Coordinates of N, CA and C in Angstrom, one line a residue:
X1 N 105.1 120.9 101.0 CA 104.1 120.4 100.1 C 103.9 118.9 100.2
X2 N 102.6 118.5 100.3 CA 102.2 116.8 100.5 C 101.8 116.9 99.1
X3 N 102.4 115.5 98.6 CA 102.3 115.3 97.7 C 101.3 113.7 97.7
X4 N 100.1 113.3 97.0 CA 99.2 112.3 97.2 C 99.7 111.5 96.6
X5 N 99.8 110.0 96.7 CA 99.9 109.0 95.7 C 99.1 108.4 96.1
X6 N 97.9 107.7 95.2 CA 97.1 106.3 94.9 C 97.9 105.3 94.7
X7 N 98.0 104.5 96.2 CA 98.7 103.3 95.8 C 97.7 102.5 95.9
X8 N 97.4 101.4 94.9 CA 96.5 100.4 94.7 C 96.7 99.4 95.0
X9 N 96.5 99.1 96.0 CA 96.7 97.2 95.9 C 96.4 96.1 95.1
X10 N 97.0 95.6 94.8 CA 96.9 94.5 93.9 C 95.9 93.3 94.8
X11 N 94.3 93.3 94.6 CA 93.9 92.9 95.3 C 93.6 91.2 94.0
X12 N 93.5 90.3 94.7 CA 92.8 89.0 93.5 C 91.4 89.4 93.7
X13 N 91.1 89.0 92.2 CA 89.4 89.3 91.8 C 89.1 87.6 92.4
X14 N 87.6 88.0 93.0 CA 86.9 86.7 93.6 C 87.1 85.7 92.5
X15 N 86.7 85.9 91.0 CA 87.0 85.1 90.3 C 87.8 84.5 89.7
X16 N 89.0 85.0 90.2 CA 90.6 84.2 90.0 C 90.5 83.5 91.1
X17 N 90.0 83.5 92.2 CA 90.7 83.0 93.7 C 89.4 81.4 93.4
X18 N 88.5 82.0 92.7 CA 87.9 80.9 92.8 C 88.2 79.6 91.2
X19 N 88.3 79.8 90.5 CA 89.1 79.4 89.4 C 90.3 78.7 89.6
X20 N 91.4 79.2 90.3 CA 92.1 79.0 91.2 C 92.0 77.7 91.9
X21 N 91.2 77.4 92.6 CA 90.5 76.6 93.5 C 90.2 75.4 92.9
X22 N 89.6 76.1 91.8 CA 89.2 74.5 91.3 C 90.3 73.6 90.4
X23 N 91.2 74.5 90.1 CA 92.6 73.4 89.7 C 93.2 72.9 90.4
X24 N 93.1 72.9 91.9 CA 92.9 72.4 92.8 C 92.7 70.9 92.9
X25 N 93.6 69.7 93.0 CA 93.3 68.2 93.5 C 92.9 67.6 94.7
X26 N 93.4 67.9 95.8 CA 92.5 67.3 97.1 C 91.6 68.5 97.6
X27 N 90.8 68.2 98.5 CA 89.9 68.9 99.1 C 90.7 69.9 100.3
X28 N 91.3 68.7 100.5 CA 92.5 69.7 101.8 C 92.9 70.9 101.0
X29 N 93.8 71.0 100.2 CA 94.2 71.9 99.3 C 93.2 73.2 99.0
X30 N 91.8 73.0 98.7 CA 90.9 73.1 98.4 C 90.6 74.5 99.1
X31 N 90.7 73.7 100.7 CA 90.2 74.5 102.0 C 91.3 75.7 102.0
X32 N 92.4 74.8 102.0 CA 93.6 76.1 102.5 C 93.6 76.7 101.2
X33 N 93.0 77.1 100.0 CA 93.4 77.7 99.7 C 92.3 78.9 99.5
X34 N 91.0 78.4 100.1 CA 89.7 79.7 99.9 C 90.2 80.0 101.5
X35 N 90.9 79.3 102.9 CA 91.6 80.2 104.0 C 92.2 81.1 103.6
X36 N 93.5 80.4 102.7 CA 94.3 81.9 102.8 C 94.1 82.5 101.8
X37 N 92.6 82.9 100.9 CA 92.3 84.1 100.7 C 91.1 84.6 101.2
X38 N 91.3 84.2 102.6 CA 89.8 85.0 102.9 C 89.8 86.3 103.1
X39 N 88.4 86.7 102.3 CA 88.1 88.4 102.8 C 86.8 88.0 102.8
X40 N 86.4 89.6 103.0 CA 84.5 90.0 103.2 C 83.6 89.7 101.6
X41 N 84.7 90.1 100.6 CA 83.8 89.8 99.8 C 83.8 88.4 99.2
X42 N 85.1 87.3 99.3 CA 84.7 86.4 99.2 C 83.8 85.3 99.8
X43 N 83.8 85.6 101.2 CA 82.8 84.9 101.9 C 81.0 85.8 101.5
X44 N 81.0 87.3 101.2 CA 79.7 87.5 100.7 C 79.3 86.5 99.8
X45 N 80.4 86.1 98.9 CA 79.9 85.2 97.5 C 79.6 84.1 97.9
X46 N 80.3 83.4 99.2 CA 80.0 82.2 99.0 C 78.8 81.8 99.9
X47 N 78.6 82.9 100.6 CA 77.3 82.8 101.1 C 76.2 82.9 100.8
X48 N 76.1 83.8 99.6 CA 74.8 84.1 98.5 C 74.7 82.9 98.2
X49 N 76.1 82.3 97.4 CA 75.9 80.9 96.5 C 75.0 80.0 97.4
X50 N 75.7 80.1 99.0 CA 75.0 78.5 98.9 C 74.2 78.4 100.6
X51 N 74.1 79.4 100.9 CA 73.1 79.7 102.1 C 71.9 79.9 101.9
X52 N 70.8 79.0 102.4 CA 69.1 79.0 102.0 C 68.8 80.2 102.7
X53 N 69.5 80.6 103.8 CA 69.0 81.8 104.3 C 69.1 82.9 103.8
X54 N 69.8 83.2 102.7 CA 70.3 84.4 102.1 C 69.0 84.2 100.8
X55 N 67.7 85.2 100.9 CA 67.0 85.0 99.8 C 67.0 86.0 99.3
X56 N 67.1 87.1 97.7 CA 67.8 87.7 97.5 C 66.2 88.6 96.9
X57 N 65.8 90.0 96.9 CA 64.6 90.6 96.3 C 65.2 91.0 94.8
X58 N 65.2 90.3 94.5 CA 65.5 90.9 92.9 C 65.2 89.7 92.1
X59 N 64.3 89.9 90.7 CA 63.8 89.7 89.6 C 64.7 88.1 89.3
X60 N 64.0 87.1 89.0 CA 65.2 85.9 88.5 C 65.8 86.3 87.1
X61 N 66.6 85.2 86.8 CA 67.3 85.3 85.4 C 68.1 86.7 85.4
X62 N 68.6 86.6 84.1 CA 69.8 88.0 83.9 C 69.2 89.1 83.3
X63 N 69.5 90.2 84.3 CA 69.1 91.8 84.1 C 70.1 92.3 82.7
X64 N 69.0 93.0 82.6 CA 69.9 93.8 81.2 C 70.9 94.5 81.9
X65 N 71.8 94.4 81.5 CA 73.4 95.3 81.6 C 74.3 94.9 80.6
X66 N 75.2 96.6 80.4 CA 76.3 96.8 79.9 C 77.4 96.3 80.4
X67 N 78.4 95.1 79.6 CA 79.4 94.6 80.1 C 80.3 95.7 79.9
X68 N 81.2 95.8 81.3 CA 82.3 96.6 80.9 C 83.0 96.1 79.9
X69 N 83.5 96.6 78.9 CA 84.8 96.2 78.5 C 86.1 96.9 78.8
X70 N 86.7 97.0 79.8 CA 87.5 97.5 80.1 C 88.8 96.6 80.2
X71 N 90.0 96.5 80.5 CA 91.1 95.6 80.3 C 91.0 95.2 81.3
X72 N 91.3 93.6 82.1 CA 91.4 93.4 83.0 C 92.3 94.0 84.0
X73 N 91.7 94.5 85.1 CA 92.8 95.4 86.3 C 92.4 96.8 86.3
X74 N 91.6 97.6 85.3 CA 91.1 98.6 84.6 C 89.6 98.8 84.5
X75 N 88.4 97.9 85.1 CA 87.4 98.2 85.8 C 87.3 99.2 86.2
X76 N 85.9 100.1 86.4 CA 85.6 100.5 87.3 C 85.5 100.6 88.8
X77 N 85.5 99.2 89.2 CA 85.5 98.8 90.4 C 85.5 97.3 90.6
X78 N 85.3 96.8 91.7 CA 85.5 95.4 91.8 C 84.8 95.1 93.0
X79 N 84.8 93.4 93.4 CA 83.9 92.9 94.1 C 84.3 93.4 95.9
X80 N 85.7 93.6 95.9 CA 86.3 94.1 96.9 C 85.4 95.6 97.8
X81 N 85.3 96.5 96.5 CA 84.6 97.5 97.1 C 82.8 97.6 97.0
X82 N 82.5 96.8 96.1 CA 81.2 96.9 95.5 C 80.5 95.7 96.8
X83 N 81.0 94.8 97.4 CA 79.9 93.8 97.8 C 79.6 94.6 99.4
X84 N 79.9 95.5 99.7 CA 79.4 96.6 100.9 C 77.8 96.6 100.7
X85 N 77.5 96.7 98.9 CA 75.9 97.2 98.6 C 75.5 95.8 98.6
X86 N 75.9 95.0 98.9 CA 74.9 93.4 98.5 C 74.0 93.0 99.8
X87 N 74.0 94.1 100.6 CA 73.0 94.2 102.0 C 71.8 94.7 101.6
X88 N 71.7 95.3 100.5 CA 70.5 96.2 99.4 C 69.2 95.1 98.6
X89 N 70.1 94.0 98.5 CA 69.2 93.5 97.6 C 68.9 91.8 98.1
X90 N 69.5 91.2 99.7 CA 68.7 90.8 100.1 C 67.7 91.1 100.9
X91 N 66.6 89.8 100.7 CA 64.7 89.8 101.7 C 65.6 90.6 102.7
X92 N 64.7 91.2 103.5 CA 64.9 91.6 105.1 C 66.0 92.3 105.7
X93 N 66.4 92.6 104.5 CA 67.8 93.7 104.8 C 67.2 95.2 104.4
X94 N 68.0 95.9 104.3 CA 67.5 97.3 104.5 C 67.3 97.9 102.8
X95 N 67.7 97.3 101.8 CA 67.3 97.3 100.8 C 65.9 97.1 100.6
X96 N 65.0 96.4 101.4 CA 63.5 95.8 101.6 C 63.0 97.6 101.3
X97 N 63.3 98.1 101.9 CA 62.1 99.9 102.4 C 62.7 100.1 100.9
X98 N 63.6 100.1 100.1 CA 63.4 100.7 98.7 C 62.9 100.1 97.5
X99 N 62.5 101.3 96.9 CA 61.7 101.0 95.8 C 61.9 99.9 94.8
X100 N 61.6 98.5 94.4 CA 62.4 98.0 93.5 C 62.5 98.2 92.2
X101 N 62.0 99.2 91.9 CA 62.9 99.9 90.5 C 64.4 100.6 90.6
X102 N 64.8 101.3 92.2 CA 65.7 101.9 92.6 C 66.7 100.6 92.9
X103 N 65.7 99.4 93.6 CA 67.2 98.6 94.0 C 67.7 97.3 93.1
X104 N 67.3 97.5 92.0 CA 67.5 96.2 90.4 C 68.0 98.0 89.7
X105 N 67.7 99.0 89.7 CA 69.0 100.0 89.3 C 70.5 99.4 89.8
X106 N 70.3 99.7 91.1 CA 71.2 99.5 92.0 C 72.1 98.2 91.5
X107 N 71.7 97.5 91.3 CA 71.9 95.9 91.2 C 72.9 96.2 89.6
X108 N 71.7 96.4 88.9 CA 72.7 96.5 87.3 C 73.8 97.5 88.0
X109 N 73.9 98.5 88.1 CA 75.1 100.0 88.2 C 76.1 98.7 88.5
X110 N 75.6 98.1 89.8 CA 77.2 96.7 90.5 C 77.7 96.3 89.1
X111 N 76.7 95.7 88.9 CA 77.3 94.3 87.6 C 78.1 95.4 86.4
X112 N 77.5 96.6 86.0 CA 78.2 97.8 85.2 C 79.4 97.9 85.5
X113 N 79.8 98.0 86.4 CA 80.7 98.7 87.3 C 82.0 97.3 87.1
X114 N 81.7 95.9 86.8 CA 82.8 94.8 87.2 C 83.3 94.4 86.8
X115 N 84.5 93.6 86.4 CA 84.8 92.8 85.3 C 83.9 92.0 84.9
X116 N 83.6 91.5 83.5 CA 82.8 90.6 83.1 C 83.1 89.2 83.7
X117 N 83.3 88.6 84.4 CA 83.8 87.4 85.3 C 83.1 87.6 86.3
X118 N 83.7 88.8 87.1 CA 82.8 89.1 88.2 C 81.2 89.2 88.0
X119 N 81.0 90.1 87.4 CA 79.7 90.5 87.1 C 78.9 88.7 86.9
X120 N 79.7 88.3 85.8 CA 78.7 86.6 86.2 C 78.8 86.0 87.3
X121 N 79.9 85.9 88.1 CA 80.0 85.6 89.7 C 78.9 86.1 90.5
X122 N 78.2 87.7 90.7 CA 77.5 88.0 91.4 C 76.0 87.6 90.6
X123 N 75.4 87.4 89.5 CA 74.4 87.2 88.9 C 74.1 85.3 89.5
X124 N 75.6 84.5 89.4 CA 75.0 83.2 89.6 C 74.8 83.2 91.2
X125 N 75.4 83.7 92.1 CA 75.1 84.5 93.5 C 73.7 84.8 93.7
X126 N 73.1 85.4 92.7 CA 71.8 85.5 92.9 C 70.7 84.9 92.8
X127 N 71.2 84.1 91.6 CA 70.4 82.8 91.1 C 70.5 81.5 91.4
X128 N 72.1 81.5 92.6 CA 72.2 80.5 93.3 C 72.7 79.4 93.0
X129 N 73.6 79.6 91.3 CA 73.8 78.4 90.7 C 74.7 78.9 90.2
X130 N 75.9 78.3 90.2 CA 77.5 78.3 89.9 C 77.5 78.3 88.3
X131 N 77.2 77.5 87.3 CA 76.3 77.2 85.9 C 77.9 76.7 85.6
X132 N 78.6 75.8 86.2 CA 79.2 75.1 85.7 C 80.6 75.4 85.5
X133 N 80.8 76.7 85.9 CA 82.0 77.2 85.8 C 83.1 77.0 86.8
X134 N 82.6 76.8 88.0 CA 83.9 76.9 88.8 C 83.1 75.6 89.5
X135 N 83.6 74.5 89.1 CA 83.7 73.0 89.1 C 84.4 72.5 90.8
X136 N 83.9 71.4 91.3 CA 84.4 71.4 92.9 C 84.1 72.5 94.3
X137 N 83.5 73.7 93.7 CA 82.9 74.4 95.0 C 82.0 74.3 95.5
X138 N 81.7 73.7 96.4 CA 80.1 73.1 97.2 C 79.8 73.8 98.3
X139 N 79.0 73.5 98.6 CA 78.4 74.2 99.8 C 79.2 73.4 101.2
X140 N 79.5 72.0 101.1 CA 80.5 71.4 101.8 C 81.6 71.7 102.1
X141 N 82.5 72.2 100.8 CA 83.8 73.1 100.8 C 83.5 74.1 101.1
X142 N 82.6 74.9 101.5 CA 82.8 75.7 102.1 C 82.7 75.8 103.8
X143 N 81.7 75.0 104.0 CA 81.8 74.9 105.5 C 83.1 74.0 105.9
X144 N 83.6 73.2 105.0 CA 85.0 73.5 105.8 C 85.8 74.4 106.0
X145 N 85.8 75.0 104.5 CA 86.4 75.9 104.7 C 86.2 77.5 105.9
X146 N 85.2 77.5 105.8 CA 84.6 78.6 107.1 C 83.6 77.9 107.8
X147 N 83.6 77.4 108.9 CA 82.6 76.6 109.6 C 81.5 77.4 110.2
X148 N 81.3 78.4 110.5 CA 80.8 79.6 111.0 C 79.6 80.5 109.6
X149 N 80.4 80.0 108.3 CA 79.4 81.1 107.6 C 78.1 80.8 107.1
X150 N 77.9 79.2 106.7 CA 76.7 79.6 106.2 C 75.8 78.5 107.1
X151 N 74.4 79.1 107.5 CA 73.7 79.0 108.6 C 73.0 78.0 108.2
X152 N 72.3 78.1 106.9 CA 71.3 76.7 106.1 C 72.2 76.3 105.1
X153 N 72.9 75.6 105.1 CA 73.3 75.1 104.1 C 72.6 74.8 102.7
X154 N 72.7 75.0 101.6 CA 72.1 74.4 100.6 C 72.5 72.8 100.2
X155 N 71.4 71.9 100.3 CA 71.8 70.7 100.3 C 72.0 69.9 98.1
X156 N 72.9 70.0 98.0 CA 73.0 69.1 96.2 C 72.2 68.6 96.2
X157 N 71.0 68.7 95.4 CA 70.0 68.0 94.7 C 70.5 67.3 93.8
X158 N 71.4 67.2 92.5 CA 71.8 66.3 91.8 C 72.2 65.0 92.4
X159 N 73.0 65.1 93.4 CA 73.5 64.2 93.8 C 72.1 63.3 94.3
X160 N 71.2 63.6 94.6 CA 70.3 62.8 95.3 C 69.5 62.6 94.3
X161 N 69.0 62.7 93.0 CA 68.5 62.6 92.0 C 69.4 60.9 91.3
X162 N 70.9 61.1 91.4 CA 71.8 60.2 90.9 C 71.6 58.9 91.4
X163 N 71.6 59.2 92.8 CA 71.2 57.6 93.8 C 69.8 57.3 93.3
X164 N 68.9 58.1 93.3 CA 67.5 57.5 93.4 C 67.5 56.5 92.0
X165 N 67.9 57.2 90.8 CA 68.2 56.4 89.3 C 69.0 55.0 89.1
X166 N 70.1 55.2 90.2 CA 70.9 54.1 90.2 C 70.1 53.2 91.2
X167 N 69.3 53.0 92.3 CA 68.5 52.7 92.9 C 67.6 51.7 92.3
X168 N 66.7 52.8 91.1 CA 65.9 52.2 90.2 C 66.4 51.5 89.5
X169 N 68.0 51.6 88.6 CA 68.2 50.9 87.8 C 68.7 49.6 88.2
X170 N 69.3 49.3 89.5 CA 69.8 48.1 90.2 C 68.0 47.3 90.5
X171 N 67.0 47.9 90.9 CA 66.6 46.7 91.1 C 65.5 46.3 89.4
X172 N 65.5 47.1 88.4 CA 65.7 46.6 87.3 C 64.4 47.2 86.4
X173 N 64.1 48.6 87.3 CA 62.8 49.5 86.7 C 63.7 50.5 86.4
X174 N 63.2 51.1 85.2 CA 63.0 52.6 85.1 C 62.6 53.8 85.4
X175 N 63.3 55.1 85.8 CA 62.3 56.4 86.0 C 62.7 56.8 84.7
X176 N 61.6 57.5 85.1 CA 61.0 58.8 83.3 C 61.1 59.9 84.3
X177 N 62.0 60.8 83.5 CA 62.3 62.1 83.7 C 60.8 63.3 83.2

């Protein structure tokens, strides 16, 4: 008689590894420590976040969905198994031939399906904006960190907004926002 056991790996949720990260002091640190947890789905995230080439067909702003409340560890699923489908819902991927009522279904069922961490991780993924929470991850730390993954970089606009003001204010004019 075989007897089955489900052994589960204790895998880290993208959103510890990245949280993580940012308590993080030098940049070196920074790097080694999104290397030694690299997988597929955290390089999917960090390439949505911050690759211009990655444009995504789904609706802006946040889709209506049911937060899981399930206990942390106790999800339905996680980013580990779920970011297989994030080929669905970018331009030019194979998600394109389906219906977009079938593939923003699709999209909520993921975010249904995640811890509520996660599920905001893949929404600012699609909207392309971190919104403040995981502080120190750039599109810079990431090409160090993977030099190979993201093909357009997204270049910081704030930072270039800050020079032009300080610019104005040194030679002793004002901008109006």
């Amino acid at each position: 008689m075989v007897l089955w056991r489900n052994f589960i790996m204790a895998e880290k949720m993208i959103s510890e590894i990245l949280a993580a990260n940012c308590k993080l002091k030098t940049n070196n640190e920074k790097v080694q420590h999104l290397q030694k947890n690299d997988c597929r789905p955290l390089r999917n995230i960090l390439k949505g976040l911050f690759d211009e080439a990655v444009v995504f067909n789904l609706p802006a702003g946040i889709p209506p969905y049911r937060k899981d409340d399930a206990p942390k560890g106790y999800e339905i699923s996680n980013l580990h198994r779920v970011s297989k489908r994030f080929k669905y819902f970018d331009k030019g991927g194979i998600g394109e031939q389906m219906l977009a009522a079938r593939r923003e279904k699709m999209f909520i069922d993921v975010l249904e399906s995640l811890h509520p961490d996660e599920a905001e991780l893949v929404i600012a993924m699609k909207e392309k904006s971190l919104m403040g929470k995981y502080k120190g991850i750039t599109s810079k730390l990431v090409s160090e960190a993977f030099p190979n993954l993201l093909v357009k970089p997204i270049v910081a606009t704030r930072a270039k907004s800050t020079k032009v003001k300080k610019k104005a204010v040194d030679k002793g004019t004002e901008t109006q926002d």
